[in-house]
Tab-separated table of C-alpha atoms in Angstrom:
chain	number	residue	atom	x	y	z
A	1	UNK	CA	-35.284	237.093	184.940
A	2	UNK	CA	-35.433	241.048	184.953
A	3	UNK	CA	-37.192	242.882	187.508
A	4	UNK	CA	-38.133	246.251	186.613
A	5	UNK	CA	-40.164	248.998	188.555
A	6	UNK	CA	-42.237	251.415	186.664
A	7	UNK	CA	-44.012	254.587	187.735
A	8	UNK	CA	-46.805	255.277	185.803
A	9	UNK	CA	-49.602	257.657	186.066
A	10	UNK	CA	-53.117	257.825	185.167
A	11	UNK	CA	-53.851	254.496	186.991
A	12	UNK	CA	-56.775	255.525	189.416
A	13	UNK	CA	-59.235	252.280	190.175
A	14	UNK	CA	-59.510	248.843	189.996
A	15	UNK	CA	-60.214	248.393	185.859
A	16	UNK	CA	-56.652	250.479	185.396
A	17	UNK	CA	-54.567	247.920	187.886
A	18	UNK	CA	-56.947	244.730	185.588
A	19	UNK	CA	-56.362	246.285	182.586
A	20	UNK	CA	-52.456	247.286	182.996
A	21	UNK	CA	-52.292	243.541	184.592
A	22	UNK	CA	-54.026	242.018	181.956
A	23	UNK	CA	-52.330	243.133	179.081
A	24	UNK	CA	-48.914	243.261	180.365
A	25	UNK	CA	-49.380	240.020	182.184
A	26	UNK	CA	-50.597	238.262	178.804
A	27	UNK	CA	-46.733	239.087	176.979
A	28	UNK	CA	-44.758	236.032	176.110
A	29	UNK	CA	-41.945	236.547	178.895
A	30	UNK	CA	-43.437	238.001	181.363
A	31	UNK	CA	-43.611	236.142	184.933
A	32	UNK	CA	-45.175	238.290	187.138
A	33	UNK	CA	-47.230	241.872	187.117
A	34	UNK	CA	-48.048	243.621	190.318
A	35	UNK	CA	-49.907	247.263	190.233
A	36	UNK	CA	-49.750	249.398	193.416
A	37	UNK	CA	-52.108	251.541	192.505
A	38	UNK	CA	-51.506	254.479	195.768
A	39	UNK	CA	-47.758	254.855	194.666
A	40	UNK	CA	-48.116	254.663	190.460
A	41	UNK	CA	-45.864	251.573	190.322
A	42	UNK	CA	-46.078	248.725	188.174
A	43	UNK	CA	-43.489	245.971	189.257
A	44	UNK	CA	-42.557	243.765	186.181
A	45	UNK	CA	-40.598	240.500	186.427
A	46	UNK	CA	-39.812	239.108	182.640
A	47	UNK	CA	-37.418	237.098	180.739
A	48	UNK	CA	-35.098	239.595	178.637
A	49	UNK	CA	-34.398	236.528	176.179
A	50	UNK	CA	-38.412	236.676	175.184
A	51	UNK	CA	-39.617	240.085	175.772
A	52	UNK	CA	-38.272	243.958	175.718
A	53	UNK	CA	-38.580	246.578	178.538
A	54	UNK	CA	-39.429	248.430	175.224
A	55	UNK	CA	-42.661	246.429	174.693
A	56	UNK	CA	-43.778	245.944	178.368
A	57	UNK	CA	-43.703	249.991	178.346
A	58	UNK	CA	-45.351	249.844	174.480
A	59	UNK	CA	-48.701	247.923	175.880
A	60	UNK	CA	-49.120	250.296	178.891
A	61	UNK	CA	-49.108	252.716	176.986
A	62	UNK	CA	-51.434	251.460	174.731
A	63	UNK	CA	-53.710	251.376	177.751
A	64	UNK	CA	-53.652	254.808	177.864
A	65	UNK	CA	-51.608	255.474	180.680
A	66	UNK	CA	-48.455	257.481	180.956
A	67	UNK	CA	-44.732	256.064	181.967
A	68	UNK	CA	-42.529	258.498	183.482
């Protein structure tokens, strides 16, 4: 497993932390998804072997929300 830490911005209530969550969360590979909404971060734990840091950051930005 891969743990990776991700500031992104635009998240600013509790449908952007379900919706970031949510899509992230549903990935093939992905074990875990925590928002913290008052820092920007989005903690990601995944299996390399089944999905790319590439795609996590691909579907959160489809959300509509900025990684910097």
């Amino acid at each position: 497993m891969q743990n990776v830490t991700l500031n992104v911005q635009g998240m600013s209530c509790g449908h952007c932390v379900k919706s970031v969550e949510g899509s992230v969360g549903a990935l093939a590979g992905v074990d875990q998804v925590k928002v913290n909404l008052e820092e920007g971060l989005v903690e990601v734990s995944f299996d390399e072997a089944k999905v790319s840091l590439e795609q996590i950051k691909e579907t959160i930005d489809d959300q509509g929300y900025d990684i910097k």
